[in-house]
XYZ file of C-alpha atoms in Angstrom:
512
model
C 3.357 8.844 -20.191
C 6.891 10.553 -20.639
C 8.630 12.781 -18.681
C 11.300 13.209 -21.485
C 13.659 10.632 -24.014
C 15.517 8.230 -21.979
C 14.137 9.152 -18.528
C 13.222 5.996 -17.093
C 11.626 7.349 -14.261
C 9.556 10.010 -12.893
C 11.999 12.644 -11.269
C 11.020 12.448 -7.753
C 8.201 14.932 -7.224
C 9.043 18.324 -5.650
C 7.427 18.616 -1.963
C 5.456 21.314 -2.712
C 3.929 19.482 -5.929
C 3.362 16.274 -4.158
C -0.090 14.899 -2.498
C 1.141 15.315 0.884
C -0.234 16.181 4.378
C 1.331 19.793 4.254
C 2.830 21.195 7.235
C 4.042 24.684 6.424
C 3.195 27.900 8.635
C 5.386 30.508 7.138
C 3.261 32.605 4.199
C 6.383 33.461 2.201
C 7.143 30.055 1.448
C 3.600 28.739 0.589
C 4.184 28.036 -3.651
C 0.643 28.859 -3.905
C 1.935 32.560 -3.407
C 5.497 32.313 -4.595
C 5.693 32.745 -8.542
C 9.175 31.560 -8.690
C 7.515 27.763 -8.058
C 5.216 28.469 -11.018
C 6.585 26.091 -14.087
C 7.727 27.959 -17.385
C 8.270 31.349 -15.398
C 12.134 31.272 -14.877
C 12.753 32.266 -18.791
C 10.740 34.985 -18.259
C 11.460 36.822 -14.852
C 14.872 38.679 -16.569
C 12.657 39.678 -19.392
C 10.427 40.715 -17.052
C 12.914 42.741 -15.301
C 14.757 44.595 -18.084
C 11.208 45.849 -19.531
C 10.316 47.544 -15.931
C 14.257 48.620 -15.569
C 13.573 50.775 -18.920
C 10.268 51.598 -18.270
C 10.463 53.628 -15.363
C 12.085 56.570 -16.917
C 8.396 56.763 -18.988
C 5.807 55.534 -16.129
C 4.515 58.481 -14.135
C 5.327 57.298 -10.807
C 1.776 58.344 -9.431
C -0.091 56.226 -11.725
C 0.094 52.426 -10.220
C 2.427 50.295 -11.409
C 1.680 46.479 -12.665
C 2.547 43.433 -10.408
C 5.241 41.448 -12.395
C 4.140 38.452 -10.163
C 0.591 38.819 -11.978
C 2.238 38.956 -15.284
C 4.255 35.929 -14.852
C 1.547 34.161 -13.211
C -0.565 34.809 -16.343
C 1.850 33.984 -18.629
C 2.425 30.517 -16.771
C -1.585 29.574 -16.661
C -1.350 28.883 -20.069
C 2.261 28.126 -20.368
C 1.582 24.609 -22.200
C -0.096 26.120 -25.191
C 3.323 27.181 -26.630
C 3.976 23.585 -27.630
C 2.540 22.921 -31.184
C 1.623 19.299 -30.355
C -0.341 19.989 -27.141
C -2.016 23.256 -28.868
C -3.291 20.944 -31.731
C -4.289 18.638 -29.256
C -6.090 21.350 -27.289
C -8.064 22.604 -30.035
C -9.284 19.328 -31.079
C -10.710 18.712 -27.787
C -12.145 22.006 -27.608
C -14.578 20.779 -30.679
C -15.157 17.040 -29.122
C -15.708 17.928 -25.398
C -18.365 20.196 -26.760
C -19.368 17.282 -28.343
C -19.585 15.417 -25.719
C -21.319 17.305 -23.055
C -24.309 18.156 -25.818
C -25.045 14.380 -25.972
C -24.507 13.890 -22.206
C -27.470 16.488 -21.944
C -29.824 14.464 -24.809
C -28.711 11.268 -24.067
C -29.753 12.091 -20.458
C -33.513 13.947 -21.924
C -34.005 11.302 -24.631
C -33.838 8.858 -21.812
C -36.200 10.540 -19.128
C -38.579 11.596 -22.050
C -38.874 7.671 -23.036
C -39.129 6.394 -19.350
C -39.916 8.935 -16.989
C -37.485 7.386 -14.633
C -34.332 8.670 -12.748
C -33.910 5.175 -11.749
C -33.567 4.916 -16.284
C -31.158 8.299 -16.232
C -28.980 6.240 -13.730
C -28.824 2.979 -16.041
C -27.598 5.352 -18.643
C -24.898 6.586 -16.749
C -24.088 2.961 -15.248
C -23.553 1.336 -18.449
C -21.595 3.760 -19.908
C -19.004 3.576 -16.712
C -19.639 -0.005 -16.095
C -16.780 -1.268 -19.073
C -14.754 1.260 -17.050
C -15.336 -0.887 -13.519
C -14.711 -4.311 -15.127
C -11.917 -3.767 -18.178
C -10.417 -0.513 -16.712
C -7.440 -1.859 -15.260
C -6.212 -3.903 -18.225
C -7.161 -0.963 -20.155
C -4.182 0.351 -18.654
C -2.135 -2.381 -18.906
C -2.637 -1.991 -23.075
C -1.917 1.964 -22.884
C 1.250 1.011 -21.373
C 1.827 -1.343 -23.853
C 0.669 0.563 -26.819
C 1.592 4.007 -28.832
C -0.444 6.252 -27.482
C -1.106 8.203 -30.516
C -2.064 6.052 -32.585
C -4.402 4.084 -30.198
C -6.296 7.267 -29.302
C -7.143 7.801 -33.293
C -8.574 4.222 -32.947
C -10.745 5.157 -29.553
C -11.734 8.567 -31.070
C -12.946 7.195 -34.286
C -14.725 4.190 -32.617
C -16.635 7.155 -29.887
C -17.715 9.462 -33.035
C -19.515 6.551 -34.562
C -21.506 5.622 -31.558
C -22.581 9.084 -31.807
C -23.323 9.178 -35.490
C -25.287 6.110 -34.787
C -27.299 7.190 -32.625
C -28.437 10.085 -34.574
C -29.191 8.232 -37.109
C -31.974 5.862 -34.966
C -33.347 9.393 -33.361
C -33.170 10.848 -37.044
C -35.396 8.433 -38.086
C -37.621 8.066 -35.375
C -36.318 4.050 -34.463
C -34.743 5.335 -31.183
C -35.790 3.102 -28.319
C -34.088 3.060 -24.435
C -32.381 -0.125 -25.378
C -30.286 1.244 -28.188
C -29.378 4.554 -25.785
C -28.232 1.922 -23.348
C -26.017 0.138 -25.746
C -24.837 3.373 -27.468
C -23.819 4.593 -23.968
C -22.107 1.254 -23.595
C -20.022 1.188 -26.368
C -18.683 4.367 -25.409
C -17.771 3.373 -22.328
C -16.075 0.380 -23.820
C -13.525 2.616 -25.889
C -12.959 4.753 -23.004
C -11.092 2.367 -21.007
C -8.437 2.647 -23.275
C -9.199 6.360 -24.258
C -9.372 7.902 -20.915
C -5.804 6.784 -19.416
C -4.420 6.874 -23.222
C -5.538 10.645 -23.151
C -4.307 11.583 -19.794
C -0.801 9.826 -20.235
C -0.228 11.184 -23.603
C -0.242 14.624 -22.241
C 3.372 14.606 -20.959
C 5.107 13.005 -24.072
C 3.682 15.843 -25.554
C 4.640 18.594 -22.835
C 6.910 16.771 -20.413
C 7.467 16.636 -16.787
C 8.070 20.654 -16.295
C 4.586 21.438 -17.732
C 2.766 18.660 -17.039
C 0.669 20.112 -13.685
C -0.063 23.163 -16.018
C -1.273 21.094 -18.858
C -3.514 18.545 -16.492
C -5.241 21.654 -14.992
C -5.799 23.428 -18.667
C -7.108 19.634 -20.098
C -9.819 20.505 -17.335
C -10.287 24.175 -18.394
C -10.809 22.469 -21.474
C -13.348 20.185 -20.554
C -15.492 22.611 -18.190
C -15.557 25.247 -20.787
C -16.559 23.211 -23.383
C -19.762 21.759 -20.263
C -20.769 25.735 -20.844
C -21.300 25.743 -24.885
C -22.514 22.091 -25.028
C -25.410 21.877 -22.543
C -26.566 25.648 -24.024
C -26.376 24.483 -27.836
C -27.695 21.293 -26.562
C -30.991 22.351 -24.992
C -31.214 25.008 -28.219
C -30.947 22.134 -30.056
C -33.485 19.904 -28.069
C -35.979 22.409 -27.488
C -35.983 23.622 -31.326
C -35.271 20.934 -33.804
C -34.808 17.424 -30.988
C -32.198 15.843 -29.219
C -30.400 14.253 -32.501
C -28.896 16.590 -33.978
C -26.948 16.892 -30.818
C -25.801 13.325 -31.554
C -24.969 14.173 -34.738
C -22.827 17.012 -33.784
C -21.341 15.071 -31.154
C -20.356 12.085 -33.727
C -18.859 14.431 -36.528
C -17.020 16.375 -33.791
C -14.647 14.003 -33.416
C -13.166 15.173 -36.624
C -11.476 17.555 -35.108
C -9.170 15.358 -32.678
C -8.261 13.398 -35.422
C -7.462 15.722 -37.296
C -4.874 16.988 -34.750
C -3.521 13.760 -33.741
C -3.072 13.671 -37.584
C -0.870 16.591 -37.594
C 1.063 16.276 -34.547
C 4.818 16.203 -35.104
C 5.881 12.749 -33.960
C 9.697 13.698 -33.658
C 8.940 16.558 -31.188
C 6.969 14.016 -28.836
C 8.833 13.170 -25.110
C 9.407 9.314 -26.690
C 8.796 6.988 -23.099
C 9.838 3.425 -23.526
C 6.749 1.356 -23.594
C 6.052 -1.722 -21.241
C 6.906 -5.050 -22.890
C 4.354 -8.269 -22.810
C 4.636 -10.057 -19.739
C 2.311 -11.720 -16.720
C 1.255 -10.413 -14.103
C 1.790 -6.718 -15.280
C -1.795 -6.038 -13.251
C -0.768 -7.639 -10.124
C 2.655 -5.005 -10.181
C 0.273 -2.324 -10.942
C -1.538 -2.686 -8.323
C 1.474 -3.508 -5.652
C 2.697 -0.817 -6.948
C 0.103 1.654 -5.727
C -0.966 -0.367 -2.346
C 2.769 0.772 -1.478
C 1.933 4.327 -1.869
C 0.072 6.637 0.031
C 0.464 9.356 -1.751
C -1.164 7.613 -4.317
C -3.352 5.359 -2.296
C -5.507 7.769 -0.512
C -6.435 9.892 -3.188
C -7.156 7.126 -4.864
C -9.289 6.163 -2.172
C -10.918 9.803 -1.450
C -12.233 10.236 -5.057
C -13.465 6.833 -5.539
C -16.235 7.804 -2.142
C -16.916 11.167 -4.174
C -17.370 9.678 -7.793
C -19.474 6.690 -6.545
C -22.188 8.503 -4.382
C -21.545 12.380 -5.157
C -20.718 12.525 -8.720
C -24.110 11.678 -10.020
C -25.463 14.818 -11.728
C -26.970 13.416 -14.007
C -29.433 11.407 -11.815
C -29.451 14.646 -9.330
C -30.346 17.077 -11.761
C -32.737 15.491 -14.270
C -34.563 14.966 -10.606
C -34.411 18.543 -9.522
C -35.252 19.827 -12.469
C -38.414 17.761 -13.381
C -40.010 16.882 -9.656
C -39.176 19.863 -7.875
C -38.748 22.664 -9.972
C -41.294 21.521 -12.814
C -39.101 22.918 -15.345
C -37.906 21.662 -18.382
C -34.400 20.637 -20.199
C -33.371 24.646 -20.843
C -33.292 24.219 -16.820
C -31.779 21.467 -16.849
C -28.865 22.961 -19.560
C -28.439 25.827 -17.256
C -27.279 23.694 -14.262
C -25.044 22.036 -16.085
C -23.554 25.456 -17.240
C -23.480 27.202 -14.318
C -21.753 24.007 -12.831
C -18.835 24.066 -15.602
C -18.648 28.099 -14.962
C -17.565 26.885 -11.543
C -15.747 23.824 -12.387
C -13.781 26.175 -15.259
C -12.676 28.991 -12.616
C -11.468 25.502 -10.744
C -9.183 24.408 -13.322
C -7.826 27.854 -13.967
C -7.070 28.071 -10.217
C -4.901 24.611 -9.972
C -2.890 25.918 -13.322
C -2.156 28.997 -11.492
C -1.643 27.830 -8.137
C 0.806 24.948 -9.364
C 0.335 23.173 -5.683
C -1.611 19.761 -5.110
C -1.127 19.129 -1.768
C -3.398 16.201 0.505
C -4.439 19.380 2.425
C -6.171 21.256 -0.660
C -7.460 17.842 -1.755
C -9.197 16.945 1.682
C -10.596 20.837 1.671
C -11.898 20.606 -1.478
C -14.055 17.433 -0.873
C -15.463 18.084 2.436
C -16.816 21.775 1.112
C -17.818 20.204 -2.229
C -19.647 17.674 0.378
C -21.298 20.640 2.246
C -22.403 22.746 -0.517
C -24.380 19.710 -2.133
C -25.896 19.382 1.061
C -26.833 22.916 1.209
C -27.805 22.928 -2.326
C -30.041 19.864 -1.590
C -32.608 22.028 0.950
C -32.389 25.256 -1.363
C -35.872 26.197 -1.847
C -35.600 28.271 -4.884
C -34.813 27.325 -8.311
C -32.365 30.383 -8.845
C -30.115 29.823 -5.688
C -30.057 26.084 -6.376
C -29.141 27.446 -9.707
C -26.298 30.181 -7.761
C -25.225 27.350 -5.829
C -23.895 25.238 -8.732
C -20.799 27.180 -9.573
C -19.136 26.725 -5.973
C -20.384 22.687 -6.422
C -18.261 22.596 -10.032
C -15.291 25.103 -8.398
C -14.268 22.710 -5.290
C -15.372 19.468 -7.418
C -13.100 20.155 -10.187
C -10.596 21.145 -7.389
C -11.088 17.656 -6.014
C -10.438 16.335 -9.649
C -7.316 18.579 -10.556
C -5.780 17.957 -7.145
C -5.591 14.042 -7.240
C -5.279 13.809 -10.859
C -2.055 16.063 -11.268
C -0.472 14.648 -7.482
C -1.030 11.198 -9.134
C 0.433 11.554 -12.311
C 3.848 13.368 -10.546
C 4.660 10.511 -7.833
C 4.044 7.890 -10.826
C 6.828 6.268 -12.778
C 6.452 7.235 -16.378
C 6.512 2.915 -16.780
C 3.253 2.640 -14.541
C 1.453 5.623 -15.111
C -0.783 4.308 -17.469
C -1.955 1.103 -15.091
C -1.998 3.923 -12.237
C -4.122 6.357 -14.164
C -6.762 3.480 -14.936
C -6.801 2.493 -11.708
C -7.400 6.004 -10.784
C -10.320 6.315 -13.485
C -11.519 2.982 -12.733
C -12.964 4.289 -9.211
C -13.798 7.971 -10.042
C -15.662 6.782 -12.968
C -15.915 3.131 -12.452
C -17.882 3.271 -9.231
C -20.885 4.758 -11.256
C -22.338 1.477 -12.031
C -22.657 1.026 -8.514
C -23.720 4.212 -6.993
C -25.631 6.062 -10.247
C -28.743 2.985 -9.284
C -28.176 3.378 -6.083
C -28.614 6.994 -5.571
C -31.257 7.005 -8.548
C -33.426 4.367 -6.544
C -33.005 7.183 -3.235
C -34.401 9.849 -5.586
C -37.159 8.102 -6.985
C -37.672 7.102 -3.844
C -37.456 9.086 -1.023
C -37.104 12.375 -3.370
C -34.267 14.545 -5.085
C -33.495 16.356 -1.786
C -33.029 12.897 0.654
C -30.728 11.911 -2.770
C -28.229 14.853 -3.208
C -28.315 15.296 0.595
C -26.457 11.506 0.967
C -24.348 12.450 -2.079
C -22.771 15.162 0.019
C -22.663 13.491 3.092
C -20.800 10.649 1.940
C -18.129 12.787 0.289
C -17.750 15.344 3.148
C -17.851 12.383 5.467
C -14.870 10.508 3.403
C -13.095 14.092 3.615
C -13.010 14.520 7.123
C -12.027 10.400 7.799
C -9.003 10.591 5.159
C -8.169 13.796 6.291
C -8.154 12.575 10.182
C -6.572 9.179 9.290
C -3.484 10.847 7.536
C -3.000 14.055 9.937
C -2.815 11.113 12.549
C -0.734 8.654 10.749
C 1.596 12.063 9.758
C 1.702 12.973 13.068
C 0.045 15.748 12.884
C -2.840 18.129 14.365
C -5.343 20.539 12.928
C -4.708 24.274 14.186
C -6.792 27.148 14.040
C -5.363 31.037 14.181
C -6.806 34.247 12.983
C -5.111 35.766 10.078
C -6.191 39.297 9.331
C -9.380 38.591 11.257
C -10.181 35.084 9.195
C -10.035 31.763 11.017
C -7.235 29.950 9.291
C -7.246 26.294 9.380
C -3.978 23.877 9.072
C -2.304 20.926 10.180
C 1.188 21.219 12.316
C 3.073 18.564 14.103
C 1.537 17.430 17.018
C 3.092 17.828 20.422
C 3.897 15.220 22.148
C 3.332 15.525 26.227
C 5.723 14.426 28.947
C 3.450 11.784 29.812
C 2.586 10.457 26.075
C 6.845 10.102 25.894
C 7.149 7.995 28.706
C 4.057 5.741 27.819
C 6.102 5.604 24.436
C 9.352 4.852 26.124
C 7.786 2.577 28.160
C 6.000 0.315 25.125
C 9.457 0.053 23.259
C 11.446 -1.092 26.523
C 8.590 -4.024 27.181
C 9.094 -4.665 23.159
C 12.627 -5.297 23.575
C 12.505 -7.098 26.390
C 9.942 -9.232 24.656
C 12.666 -9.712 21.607
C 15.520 -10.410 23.806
């Protein structure tokens, strides 16, 4: 990915911008409430200015008067979508996420209603990450390689065909659970080139100053389109049967294509791509392990997206053995969960921070509320409870995903990136069996329940670890009457200094 022609390097990421352990105590300097830090904003502040200078001989001063912060915060939430290429772009995904998340929900059905099995659901969702797991890394070894534009018309075609395929067999009444599986395979085998392809493109099309913005709207994107397609999708199911929501999904990929097709090539941040050579993995991967900005992220969402990501399994299970309900239920989850996971994504545009403190937040209450969720008795505040799950799980995603991208050389990012997706999605194969053996099982509750322990468990460790390792310690203080949780240095007593002192004196004795 690009961060403009003939930069041949990231810029080093601002401190406010970078996965971090962040220390700050003063308010007024938090970016999260400072619009000045928001990206795209400076051009318009003097604008901004003159227009309330001459306004205020018109205003009646007793009617209130508009927050200019608001207004340039506003303006910079969607700040990317002046850029012709990444609007086309946008709008093309608009049509295929919707796509996608309306055969997520019948591939899902179709698959229950021919088994009966979560244990089947999870298989599903295995095989279709599992190319992910074992290819992902050299996937990203090729997207470094490779133009990006023109490889993603090759993954996008290759994706709407599975889909038109498997329309056809439902169609037609041929559909068995084997051709599901290897539909959902074949997707997943495109996608390790499509998924780091499609993240890195984004900055040669916006570059480095709005790349955070245009990560956090790609998830807008993506959520909003989770609220149309499981709707449509169990309209769909319910009325006419689940393949006519594979045929939407396969001709929606028109639309992509059709704006990669019309994307202005010269206007693209050009990157210089990575030449042949061996052991291109190996560097990827030293080049990470030497990171911990990048490493622990890394690290944090591969716990969550192994054991805690698994809604398909989780869901399907609620919905049929303890709710009794059927797949409208089951498409009403899913939307309430993108309602939440959409007001996420909106948030990290606006709030322009991804700091290891909002990341380590996020997962440990994403952790809780699925173990709240997971004892809910009723079916309407299990349903309630999914927009908080989507809000601090799509926090979770934004955080790492934008903090990665800005500490990663423009040369790597596309090995980083796949290493990245490789353990969010790749540990599916491992964890979608694992937790859909628990549910059938020991039940849906005992299965969500360990979802969100193990991610509010790997919160609290990687928070701990690095608050140590930083040298830091977690404070608590009342802020207009609300407990008000941080990390600050740690102080170091009189005693712990002379222990200290002590060590390095026997140390250099020992080396002299």
């Amino acid at each position: 990915m690009s961060t403009g022609p003939g930069i041949p390097s990231a810029p080093a990421p601002a401190s406010d911008t970078d996965i971090r352990n962040d220390t700050s105590t003063d308010p007024s300097t938090d970016p999260s409430t400072d619009p000045s830090t928001d990206p795209g904003t400076d051009a318009d502040t003097s604008a901004d200015k003159d227009t309330d200078t001459s306004a205020d001989t018109d205003v009646d001063t007793r009617a209130p008067r508009e927050d200019p912060r608001s207004k340039r915060r506003s303006s910079a939430m969607f700040a990317s979508l002046k850029v012709r290429n990444y609007r086309l772009f946008f709008l093309g995904q608009v049509v295929s996420n919707t796509g996608t998340w309306m055969q997520r929900i019948a591939q899902d059905w179709l698959v229950l209603s021919l088994t009966g099995s979560a244990t089947a659901v999870g298989v599903t969702t295995a095989l279709q990450f599992l190319p992910m797991l074992l290819f992902g890394l050299y996937g990203g070894v090729l997207v470094d390689r490779l133009p990006k534009r023109r490889t993603l018309l090759f993954t996008q075609s290759a994706m709407g065909l599975a889909g038109i395929a498997l329309a056809v067999l439902t169609l037609t009444g041929r559909v068995e659970v084997w051709h599901v599986y290897l539909a959902a395979f074949t997707v997943g085998l495109a996608a390790v080139v499509d998924n780091p392809a499609r993240q890195s493109f984004v900055s040669e099309m916006v570059g480095p100053d709005q790349l955070q913005n245009a990560v956090s709207l790609n998830s807008a994107n993506f959520q909003s389109a989770r609220m149309v397609g499981p709707a449509v999708a169990g309209l769909l199911i319910t009325g006419v049967g689940t393949g006519w929501a594979f045929l939407f999904n396969g001709l929606s990929f028109l639309a992509p294509i059709a704006g990669l097709l019309l994307m202005r090539p010269r206007e693209l941040h050009a990157v210089e791509r990575a030449p042949r050579g061996k052991g291109q993995l190996r560097e990827g991967l030293r080049y990470v392990a030497g990171r911990p900005e990048l490493i622990w992220p890394i690290v944090l969402v591969g716990f969550i997206g192994t054991f805690s990501f698994n809604f398909p399994v989780y869901l399907s299970a609620f919905v049929a053995d303890v709710f009794h309900a059927g797949a409208g239920t089951y498409s009403l989850f899913n939307t309430l969960m993108a309602v939440g996971s959409v007001t996420g994504a909106l948030l990290a545009a606006r709030r322009g921070t991804a700091t290891m403190r909002v990341l380590s937040a996020a997962a440990l209450l994403f952790g809780a509320l699925e173990m709240v969720a997971a004892v809910t008795p009723s079916l309407w505040m299990f349903a309630l409870l999914m927009i908080p799950i989507g809000l601090f799980g799509m926090t979770v995603n934004v955080t790492a995903n934008t903090g990665i991208q800005l500490a990663t050389d423009p040369a790597m990012r596309g090995r980083v990136l796949a290493l990245y997706m490789m353990v969010f999605l790749g540990g599916s194969p491992v964890g979608a069996p694992l937790v859909g053996w628990i549910t059938d099982t020991y039940g849906a509750r005992v299965g969500l329940a360990a979802g969100g322990a193990v991610a509010a468990l790997a919160a609290t460790v990687i928070g701990v670890v690095l608050a140590r390792t930083g040298g830091l310690r977690l404070s608590m203080r009342w802020d207009a009457g609300r407990p008000r949780l941080r990390f600050v240095p740690r102080q170091v007593s009189g005693e712990e200094r002379e222990r200290e002192s002590a060590g390095e004196a026997v140390v250099g004795a020992a080396r002299r």
